[in-house]
Amino acid sequence: MSGVTSGTPAHCPLLVGRTRGKNRAASFVLDTSILATLLAASSAPTPLYPLYQEQCSLSALAVTVVFARTHWRCCGLCLPPERSPTTWAGAPSWRAPSSRRPPPWSSFLASADSAGSLTAARLLQGVATGAATSAAGAALLDLENPRHPGRSALANTIAPVAGMAAGVLLSILLVRFAPAPTVTVYVLLAVLFAAQAIAVVFTTETAHRHTGALRSLRPHLGIPPGARRTLLSTGTAVVAVWALGGFYSSLGPALVRLVAPGAPQAARGMVFFPLSATAALTVWALRRAEPLATATGGCLTVLPAAALTLSGLHGAGLPAVYGGAALAGAAFGAVSQGVLRLLLAPLDEWDRAATLVAYYVLSYLSMSLPAVAAGAATQRYGLGATSHAYAAIAALLAAAALTALAVSRRRTATARPATDHLR
C-alpha cells in the first residue's frame, strides 16, 4: 500500500465548507445515523440465514460467501480518492473528494430467494455500504467540534456496533412477529434509507467542490506516515476481534443449532446480538479510558471469550455460547475504541480521513475472509472442529497483539522521558 503525503496546506479546500452551529450539529447526527443504519442493514440478515438455508438449501460455505460479499465490496468502495498536487486559490493544495455526502443510491437494498440472487444482492449492498460508510465517516471527522475533541472518533466507533445490534434485534422481532420477514425487514430499512437520502440533500457540504475533483475520485489506498507504526502495532488486534465478529455473524446461528438442536429459530438468530450490544456498551463505557490500556484489555478478553464459546460444545450449552459472544463483544468494543483513538488522535484532518478508511478496509477484510475460510472448513471438517480451530487462531492473534502492544507501550514510555528532557 502506498503512502500519502501528510500535512494540511495553508489553504485546504476541505476546511472551506465547514458547517457551524445548529447545521453542524444536525449534520453530525444525520451522518452518525447513516453509519448506524448501514451496519444495521449489514447485520439484519444474520437471523435470516437459517430461513435462507431452509428455503434455498444453502451450505455453510454458501452462507459465509453471501455474508462476505457485502464486506468485500465495502473494501473496494471505501477506498479514499487519490490526492495529487494541484492549484487552488493561487496556493498549493490537494485535491479533495467532491463530496462527503453519502450518495443517495446508498439507500439501495435488495431481497432475494436463491443462493445466486442472495449473493448478488449482498454484493450490491456492499457497493452502497462501502461508498456511504467512507463518506459518512469522513464527514464526521470534518464536523469535529473543537469544544468536544474525540467525539467524532467515538461516533465512528459506536455507531457501527450499535447499528449492528439494532439490525439483529429488528430482524429477530420481524422473524417472530411479522409476515414474510425476509421481505419486511428490507422494506423497513429502505424507508429509513430513503428518509436519510432526502435529509442528506439539505445538509451543508464539508468538502469544497473545485476543478479536478472528478479525476481525483480514483480509488487510492494509503496509510499516512504518522499512522503506519500505530497501525502495524495494533493491526493484529483489529484482525482478531473483527474475525470473531465475522464468525458469530455468519456461522453463529449454525453453532447454536449444533449446541442446542431443539433451540427455537429466534435463539439461533439472537447469537450475534449480545456481541454487538456489548460492543456498543463497551465503547461508551471506555470512552475516557487510556486507549492503549483499552486495546490491551480487549485483547486479553479474546482469550476467555474463545474458551467460553468452545465450552458450549463440551456440555456447557447455550449459556456458554451466548456468554462467549458477550465477551467477544467486550473485546470488540475495547479494541475498536482503543485502536481508533490511538490512530486518529495525533493526526491532522487530511490524514485522519485516510487512516479511517485504511482501518475500515482492514476491518472488513478481517471480518469476511476468515468467515469464508471457516465456511469452507466446515464443509470439509464439520462445524465443531472448525470452531475449535477458529477460536485457537483468534486466541493466537490476540496473544500476538498483546506482544505488539506491550512493545508499543515500552517504546512510548522510553520516548516520554526524552521528550520531557527536551522541554
Short mmCIF file of C-alpha atoms in Angstrom, two decimals:
data_model
loop_
_atom_site.label_atom_id
_atom_site.label_comp_id
_atom_site.label_asym_id
_atom_site.label_seq_id
_atom_site.Cartn_x
_atom_site.Cartn_y
_atom_site.Cartn_z
CA MET A 1 0.00 0.00 0.00
CA SER A 2 1.40 3.32 -0.95
CA GLY A 3 1.52 6.23 1.44
CA VAL A 4 0.07 9.67 1.10
CA THR A 5 1.75 12.90 1.93
CA SER A 6 0.84 14.23 5.33
CA GLY A 7 0.31 17.79 6.40
CA THR A 8 -2.57 20.12 5.72
CA PRO A 9 -1.75 23.05 3.40
CA ALA A 10 -2.40 26.60 4.39
CA HIS A 11 -5.42 26.84 2.09
CA CYS A 12 -7.06 23.46 2.49
CA PRO A 13 -10.27 23.15 0.43
CA LEU A 14 -11.66 20.69 2.94
CA LEU A 15 -11.92 23.43 5.54
CA VAL A 16 -13.79 25.90 3.36
CA GLY A 17 -17.14 24.13 3.55
CA ARG A 18 -17.15 23.67 7.33
CA THR A 19 -20.58 23.77 8.82
CA ARG A 20 -21.23 25.58 12.07
CA GLY A 21 -23.82 25.89 14.79
CA LYS A 22 -27.10 24.05 14.57
CA ASN A 23 -26.48 22.92 10.99
CA ARG A 24 -23.22 21.24 12.00
CA ALA A 25 -24.95 19.51 14.92
CA ALA A 26 -27.77 18.31 12.66
CA SER A 27 -25.29 17.06 10.05
CA PHE A 28 -23.33 15.24 12.75
CA VAL A 29 -26.46 13.46 13.98
CA LEU A 30 -27.50 12.56 10.44
CA ASP A 31 -24.11 11.14 9.47
CA THR A 32 -23.99 9.13 12.70
CA SER A 33 -27.45 7.72 11.99
CA ILE A 34 -26.41 6.82 8.45
CA LEU A 35 -23.40 4.85 9.74
CA ALA A 36 -25.63 3.03 12.23
CA THR A 37 -28.30 2.23 9.64
CA LEU A 38 -25.77 0.96 7.10
CA LEU A 39 -24.37 -1.52 9.60
CA ALA A 40 -27.88 -2.41 10.75
CA ALA A 41 -28.64 -3.41 7.16
CA SER A 42 -25.47 -5.49 7.01
CA SER A 43 -26.27 -7.41 10.23
CA ALA A 44 -30.04 -7.79 9.71
CA PRO A 45 -29.62 -10.94 7.54
CA THR A 46 -27.91 -12.86 10.40
CA PRO A 47 -31.20 -14.05 11.99
CA LEU A 48 -32.49 -14.76 8.48
CA TYR A 49 -29.68 -17.13 7.49
CA PRO A 50 -31.47 -20.19 8.97
CA LEU A 51 -34.54 -19.28 6.90
CA TYR A 52 -32.44 -18.82 3.78
CA GLN A 53 -30.71 -22.15 4.42
CA GLU A 54 -34.05 -23.93 4.65
CA GLN A 55 -35.61 -22.16 1.65
CA CYS A 56 -32.56 -22.22 -0.63
CA SER A 57 -30.70 -25.29 0.72
CA LEU A 58 -27.58 -23.24 1.39
CA SER A 59 -24.40 -24.86 2.71
CA ALA A 60 -22.22 -23.32 5.43
CA LEU A 61 -19.78 -22.17 2.73
CA ALA A 62 -22.59 -20.54 0.75
CA VAL A 63 -23.78 -18.67 3.85
CA THR A 64 -20.31 -17.28 4.57
CA VAL A 65 -19.81 -16.26 0.94
CA VAL A 66 -23.16 -14.46 0.97
CA PHE A 67 -22.13 -12.79 4.24
CA ALA A 68 -18.70 -11.81 2.95
CA ARG A 69 -19.86 -10.27 -0.33
CA THR A 70 -21.02 -7.14 1.46
CA HIS A 71 -17.67 -6.63 3.15
CA TRP A 72 -15.57 -7.36 0.05
CA ARG A 73 -17.37 -4.63 -1.86
CA CYS A 74 -17.17 -2.35 1.18
CA CYS A 75 -13.38 -2.64 0.95
CA GLY A 76 -13.36 -1.65 -2.72
CA LEU A 77 -15.80 1.22 -2.40
CA CYS A 78 -14.48 2.80 0.78
CA LEU A 79 -11.03 3.49 -0.67
CA PRO A 80 -10.23 7.21 -0.45
CA PRO A 81 -9.69 9.30 -3.57
CA GLU A 82 -6.16 9.78 -4.72
CA ARG A 83 -4.70 13.12 -3.77
CA SER A 84 -2.30 14.79 -6.14
CA PRO A 85 -0.78 18.29 -6.28
CA THR A 86 -2.91 20.93 -7.88
CA THR A 87 -3.53 24.64 -7.52
CA TRP A 88 -6.43 26.17 -5.64
CA ALA A 89 -6.91 29.86 -4.97
CA GLY A 90 -3.34 30.55 -6.08
CA ALA A 91 -1.76 28.30 -3.46
CA PRO A 92 -0.54 24.69 -3.42
CA SER A 93 -3.22 22.35 -2.23
CA TRP A 94 -4.54 18.81 -2.54
CA ARG A 95 -7.47 17.57 -4.49
CA ALA A 96 -10.33 16.86 -2.14
CA PRO A 97 -13.18 14.46 -2.78
CA SER A 98 -16.04 16.24 -4.49
CA SER A 99 -18.41 15.33 -1.68
CA ARG A 100 -18.55 13.98 1.84
CA ARG A 101 -22.27 13.34 1.50
CA PRO A 102 -23.23 9.67 1.40
CA PRO A 103 -24.52 9.09 -2.15
CA PRO A 104 -28.32 8.85 -2.47
CA TRP A 105 -28.02 5.47 -4.19
CA SER A 106 -26.52 4.11 -0.98
CA SER A 107 -30.10 3.52 0.12
CA PHE A 108 -30.35 0.62 -2.34
CA LEU A 109 -31.44 -2.62 -0.70
CA ALA A 110 -32.43 -5.91 -2.27
CA SER A 111 -34.12 -9.09 -1.21
CA ALA A 112 -33.50 -12.43 -2.81
CA ASP A 113 -34.74 -16.00 -2.79
CA SER A 114 -31.87 -18.11 -4.14
CA ALA A 115 -28.15 -18.53 -3.48
CA GLY A 116 -27.18 -16.65 -6.64
CA SER A 117 -29.55 -13.76 -6.11
CA LEU A 118 -28.66 -13.59 -2.41
CA THR A 119 -25.00 -13.22 -3.33
CA ALA A 120 -25.80 -10.58 -5.95
CA ALA A 121 -28.00 -8.67 -3.52
CA ARG A 122 -25.30 -8.66 -0.85
CA LEU A 123 -22.75 -7.61 -3.45
CA LEU A 124 -24.86 -4.59 -4.41
CA GLN A 125 -25.46 -3.83 -0.77
CA GLY A 126 -21.70 -3.86 -0.25
CA VAL A 127 -21.26 -1.31 -3.05
CA ALA A 128 -23.71 1.02 -1.33
CA THR A 129 -22.32 0.41 2.15
CA GLY A 130 -18.70 0.94 1.14
CA ALA A 131 -19.40 4.22 -0.62
CA ALA A 132 -21.64 5.64 2.09
CA THR A 133 -19.63 4.40 5.09
CA SER A 134 -16.44 6.12 3.96
CA ALA A 135 -18.29 9.35 3.13
CA ALA A 136 -20.22 9.46 6.41
CA GLY A 137 -17.18 8.55 8.49
CA ALA A 138 -15.03 11.22 6.85
CA ALA A 139 -17.81 13.78 7.24
CA LEU A 140 -17.95 13.05 10.97
CA LEU A 141 -14.24 13.80 11.20
CA ASP A 142 -14.77 17.05 9.27
CA LEU A 143 -17.52 18.01 11.72
CA GLU A 144 -15.36 17.60 14.81
CA ASN A 145 -16.24 20.28 17.37
CA PRO A 146 -13.09 21.77 18.98
CA ARG A 147 -15.03 22.08 22.23
CA HIS A 148 -15.63 18.31 22.28
CA PRO A 149 -12.44 16.65 20.97
CA GLY A 150 -12.73 12.95 20.31
CA ARG A 151 -16.48 12.96 19.71
CA SER A 152 -16.08 12.15 16.01
CA ALA A 153 -13.84 9.16 16.75
CA LEU A 154 -16.37 7.98 19.34
CA ALA A 155 -19.21 8.28 16.83
CA ASN A 156 -17.19 6.38 14.21
CA THR A 157 -16.66 3.60 16.75
CA ILE A 158 -20.02 3.32 18.47
CA ALA A 159 -22.40 3.93 15.55
CA PRO A 160 -21.42 0.78 13.59
CA VAL A 161 -21.69 -1.62 16.54
CA ALA A 162 -24.89 -0.01 17.81
CA GLY A 163 -26.30 -0.30 14.30
CA MET A 164 -25.37 -3.97 14.08
CA ALA A 165 -27.12 -4.64 17.38
CA ALA A 166 -30.23 -2.77 16.25
CA GLY A 167 -30.29 -4.59 12.90
CA VAL A 168 -30.13 -8.01 14.53
CA LEU A 169 -32.81 -7.12 17.09
CA LEU A 170 -35.13 -5.71 14.41
CA SER A 171 -34.70 -8.79 12.27
CA ILE A 172 -35.37 -11.16 15.19
CA LEU A 173 -38.58 -9.33 16.09
CA LEU A 174 -39.75 -9.47 12.48
CA VAL A 175 -38.96 -13.19 12.21
CA ARG A 176 -41.04 -13.77 15.32
CA PHE A 177 -43.99 -11.46 14.69
CA ALA A 178 -44.12 -10.18 11.10
CA PRO A 179 -45.34 -11.91 7.94
CA ALA A 180 -42.69 -12.51 5.27
CA PRO A 181 -39.73 -11.37 7.43
CA THR A 182 -37.24 -11.82 4.59
CA VAL A 183 -39.07 -9.02 2.77
CA THR A 184 -40.40 -6.88 5.61
CA VAL A 185 -37.00 -6.14 7.14
CA TYR A 186 -35.67 -4.75 3.86
CA VAL A 187 -38.79 -2.69 3.23
CA LEU A 188 -38.43 -1.01 6.62
CA LEU A 189 -34.74 -0.35 6.09
CA ALA A 190 -35.41 1.02 2.60
CA VAL A 191 -37.92 3.51 4.02
CA LEU A 192 -35.37 4.67 6.59
CA PHE A 193 -32.66 4.99 3.94
CA ALA A 194 -34.99 6.98 1.71
CA ALA A 195 -35.66 9.45 4.52
CA GLN A 196 -31.92 9.79 5.18
CA ALA A 197 -31.19 10.27 1.48
CA ILE A 198 -33.68 13.17 1.37
CA ALA A 199 -32.15 14.68 4.52
CA VAL A 200 -28.63 14.48 3.06
CA VAL A 201 -29.66 16.78 0.20
CA PHE A 202 -30.33 19.57 2.70
CA THR A 203 -27.09 19.27 4.65
CA THR A 204 -24.11 21.56 4.12
CA GLU A 205 -21.21 20.01 2.24
CA THR A 206 -17.98 19.66 4.24
CA ALA A 207 -15.73 19.24 1.19
CA HIS A 208 -15.14 22.05 -1.29
CA ARG A 209 -16.16 21.46 -4.92
CA HIS A 210 -13.48 22.50 -7.38
CA THR A 211 -11.83 21.64 -10.69
CA GLY A 212 -10.27 18.20 -10.85
CA ALA A 213 -12.43 16.63 -8.19
CA LEU A 214 -13.91 14.02 -10.57
CA ARG A 215 -10.48 12.82 -11.63
CA SER A 216 -9.35 12.67 -8.01
CA LEU A 217 -12.07 10.12 -7.20
CA ARG A 218 -9.85 7.30 -8.49
CA PRO A 219 -9.56 4.84 -5.57
CA HIS A 220 -6.23 5.02 -3.80
CA LEU A 221 -5.45 3.29 -0.51
CA GLY A 222 -2.68 4.81 1.52
CA ILE A 223 -1.59 4.90 5.15
CA PRO A 224 -0.28 8.30 6.26
CA PRO A 225 3.24 8.14 7.73
CA GLY A 226 2.00 9.30 11.12
CA ALA A 227 -0.30 6.26 11.41
CA ARG A 228 1.85 3.48 9.96
CA ARG A 229 3.68 2.43 13.11
CA THR A 230 0.49 2.53 15.19
CA LEU A 231 -1.45 0.50 12.62
CA LEU A 232 1.34 -2.08 12.46
CA SER A 233 1.35 -2.48 16.24
CA THR A 234 -2.45 -2.63 16.56
CA GLY A 235 -3.44 -4.32 13.28
CA THR A 236 -3.26 -7.85 14.69
CA ALA A 237 -5.70 -6.87 17.45
CA VAL A 238 -8.11 -5.47 14.86
CA VAL A 239 -7.90 -8.69 12.84
CA ALA A 240 -8.57 -10.84 15.93
CA VAL A 241 -11.74 -9.07 17.11
CA TRP A 242 -13.26 -8.46 13.67
CA ALA A 243 -12.62 -12.09 12.72
CA LEU A 244 -14.53 -13.14 15.85
CA GLY A 245 -17.35 -10.83 14.84
CA GLY A 246 -17.43 -12.38 11.38
CA PHE A 247 -17.66 -15.88 12.82
CA TYR A 248 -20.61 -15.07 15.06
CA SER A 249 -22.38 -13.06 12.36
CA SER A 250 -22.15 -15.74 9.67
CA LEU A 251 -21.86 -19.11 11.43
CA GLY A 252 -23.26 -18.17 14.85
CA PRO A 253 -26.79 -19.44 14.09
CA ALA A 254 -25.36 -22.76 12.89
CA LEU A 255 -23.26 -23.02 16.07
CA VAL A 256 -26.37 -22.51 18.24
CA ARG A 257 -28.14 -25.25 16.29
CA LEU A 258 -25.18 -27.59 16.80
CA VAL A 259 -25.04 -26.92 20.55
CA ALA A 260 -28.82 -26.98 21.07
CA PRO A 261 -30.63 -28.67 18.15
CA GLY A 262 -34.02 -28.01 19.71
CA ALA A 263 -33.45 -24.28 20.21
CA PRO A 264 -36.11 -22.06 18.64
CA GLN A 265 -35.46 -20.03 15.49
CA ALA A 266 -35.11 -16.79 17.45
CA ALA A 267 -32.39 -18.26 19.67
CA ARG A 268 -30.26 -19.02 16.63
CA GLY A 269 -30.58 -15.56 15.17
CA MET A 270 -30.09 -13.88 18.54
CA VAL A 271 -26.49 -15.06 18.99
CA PHE A 272 -24.95 -12.01 17.29
CA PHE A 273 -26.98 -9.57 19.39
CA PRO A 274 -25.04 -9.96 22.69
CA LEU A 275 -21.79 -9.44 20.79
CA SER A 276 -22.84 -6.23 19.04
CA ALA A 277 -24.80 -4.84 22.03
CA THR A 278 -21.94 -5.48 24.46
CA ALA A 279 -19.52 -3.92 21.98
CA ALA A 280 -21.57 -0.72 21.86
CA LEU A 281 -21.82 -0.56 25.65
CA THR A 282 -18.08 -1.16 25.99
CA VAL A 283 -17.22 1.62 23.56
CA TRP A 284 -19.37 4.04 25.56
CA ALA A 285 -18.08 2.89 28.97
CA LEU A 286 -14.41 3.18 27.94
CA ARG A 287 -14.67 6.44 26.02
CA ARG A 288 -12.46 8.26 28.54
CA ALA A 289 -10.09 5.39 29.35
CA GLU A 290 -6.46 5.39 28.23
CA PRO A 291 -6.55 3.98 24.65
CA LEU A 292 -3.51 1.72 24.82
CA ALA A 293 -4.76 0.13 28.04
CA THR A 294 -8.22 -0.21 26.49
CA ALA A 295 -6.87 -2.05 23.43
CA THR A 296 -4.72 -4.28 25.66
CA GLY A 297 -7.71 -5.17 27.83
CA GLY A 298 -9.71 -6.01 24.72
CA CYS A 299 -7.04 -8.43 23.53
CA LEU A 300 -6.95 -10.10 26.94
CA THR A 301 -10.73 -10.57 26.77
CA VAL A 302 -10.46 -12.51 23.49
CA LEU A 303 -8.92 -15.46 25.35
CA PRO A 304 -11.78 -16.18 27.80
CA ALA A 305 -14.30 -15.37 25.06
CA ALA A 306 -12.88 -18.11 22.85
CA ALA A 307 -12.65 -20.58 25.75
CA LEU A 308 -16.21 -19.90 26.93
CA THR A 309 -17.60 -20.31 23.43
CA LEU A 310 -15.86 -23.65 22.98
CA SER A 311 -17.13 -24.86 26.35
CA GLY A 312 -20.61 -24.70 24.83
CA LEU A 313 -19.58 -27.58 22.58
CA HIS A 314 -18.48 -29.62 25.59
CA GLY A 315 -21.59 -29.65 27.72
CA ALA A 316 -21.96 -26.05 28.91
CA GLY A 317 -24.68 -25.42 26.34
CA LEU A 318 -26.24 -22.21 25.07
CA PRO A 319 -25.40 -20.02 28.11
CA ALA A 320 -21.71 -20.54 27.37
CA VAL A 321 -22.16 -19.71 23.68
CA TYR A 322 -24.06 -16.53 24.49
CA GLY A 323 -21.59 -15.65 27.26
CA GLY A 324 -18.71 -16.15 24.85
CA ALA A 325 -20.44 -13.87 22.35
CA ALA A 326 -20.87 -11.18 25.03
CA LEU A 327 -17.20 -11.40 26.00
CA ALA A 328 -16.24 -11.27 22.32
CA GLY A 329 -18.33 -8.10 22.07
CA ALA A 330 -16.49 -6.56 25.02
CA ALA A 331 -13.20 -7.38 23.29
CA PHE A 332 -14.51 -5.99 20.00
CA GLY A 333 -15.62 -2.72 21.59
CA ALA A 334 -12.47 -2.22 23.65
CA VAL A 335 -10.07 -2.90 20.77
CA SER A 336 -12.06 -0.79 18.30
CA GLN A 337 -12.28 2.11 20.75
CA GLY A 338 -8.64 1.98 21.77
CA VAL A 339 -7.17 1.47 18.31
CA LEU A 340 -9.18 4.21 16.62
CA ARG A 341 -8.21 6.72 19.29
CA LEU A 342 -4.56 5.71 19.05
CA LEU A 343 -4.68 6.06 15.27
CA LEU A 344 -6.61 9.31 14.91
CA ALA A 345 -5.61 11.45 17.89
CA PRO A 346 -2.14 12.59 16.69
CA LEU A 347 -3.11 13.18 13.03
CA ASP A 348 -4.23 16.25 11.13
CA GLU A 349 -7.57 16.42 9.33
CA TRP A 350 -6.41 15.06 5.97
CA ASP A 351 -4.59 12.10 7.47
CA ARG A 352 -7.46 11.22 9.82
CA ALA A 353 -9.83 10.59 6.91
CA ALA A 354 -7.29 8.45 5.01
CA THR A 355 -6.40 6.49 8.15
CA LEU A 356 -10.06 5.87 8.97
CA VAL A 357 -10.58 4.35 5.53
CA ALA A 358 -7.50 2.13 5.91
CA TYR A 359 -8.92 0.97 9.24
CA TYR A 360 -12.28 0.16 7.63
CA VAL A 361 -10.62 -1.82 4.83
CA LEU A 362 -8.59 -3.87 7.30
CA SER A 363 -11.68 -4.43 9.47
CA TYR A 364 -13.97 -5.56 6.64
CA LEU A 365 -11.37 -7.94 5.24
CA SER A 366 -10.75 -9.35 8.72
CA MET A 367 -14.47 -9.93 9.17
CA SER A 368 -15.14 -11.55 5.81
CA LEU A 369 -12.13 -13.57 4.66
CA PRO A 370 -11.74 -15.72 7.82
CA ALA A 371 -15.50 -16.33 7.81
CA VAL A 372 -15.36 -17.69 4.27
CA ALA A 373 -12.37 -19.85 5.20
CA ALA A 374 -14.40 -21.15 8.16
CA GLY A 375 -17.33 -21.92 5.86
CA ALA A 376 -15.07 -23.93 3.58
CA ALA A 377 -13.53 -25.74 6.54
CA THR A 378 -16.99 -26.54 7.90
CA GLN A 379 -17.83 -28.28 4.63
CA ARG A 380 -14.78 -30.50 4.97
CA TYR A 381 -14.22 -30.99 8.71
CA GLY A 382 -17.53 -30.06 10.34
CA LEU A 383 -18.56 -27.03 12.38
CA GLY A 384 -17.28 -28.40 15.69
CA ALA A 385 -13.70 -28.89 14.51
CA THR A 386 -13.79 -25.61 12.61
CA SER A 387 -14.98 -23.72 15.70
CA HIS A 388 -12.08 -25.09 17.74
CA ALA A 389 -9.54 -24.12 15.08
CA TYR A 390 -11.11 -20.67 14.63
CA ALA A 391 -11.08 -19.97 18.37
CA ALA A 392 -7.46 -21.11 18.65
CA ILE A 393 -6.37 -18.85 15.80
CA ALA A 394 -8.24 -15.87 17.29
CA ALA A 395 -6.52 -16.53 20.63
CA LEU A 396 -3.10 -16.71 18.96
CA LEU A 397 -3.77 -13.44 17.13
CA ALA A 398 -4.79 -11.81 20.39
CA ALA A 399 -1.61 -13.08 22.08
CA ALA A 400 0.49 -11.68 19.22
CA ALA A 401 -1.36 -8.37 19.52
CA LEU A 402 -0.64 -8.25 23.26
CA THR A 403 3.07 -8.61 22.50
CA ALA A 404 2.95 -5.84 19.91
CA LEU A 405 1.01 -3.53 22.25
CA ALA A 406 3.49 -4.21 25.07
CA VAL A 407 6.37 -3.23 22.78
CA SER A 408 4.46 -0.09 21.79
CA ARG A 409 3.86 0.80 25.45
CA ARG A 410 7.55 0.30 26.26
CA ARG A 411 8.56 2.45 23.30
CA THR A 412 6.19 5.20 24.41
CA ALA A 413 7.48 5.07 27.97
CA THR A 414 11.07 5.27 26.73
CA ALA A 415 10.36 8.21 24.43
CA ARG A 416 8.48 10.23 27.08
CA PRO A 417 11.50 10.98 29.36
CA ALA A 418 13.49 12.10 26.33
CA THR A 419 10.70 14.46 25.32
CA ASP A 420 10.40 15.79 28.87
CA HIS A 421 14.14 16.43 28.94
CA LEU A 422 13.94 18.49 25.74
CA ARG A 423 11.26 20.63 27.31
#
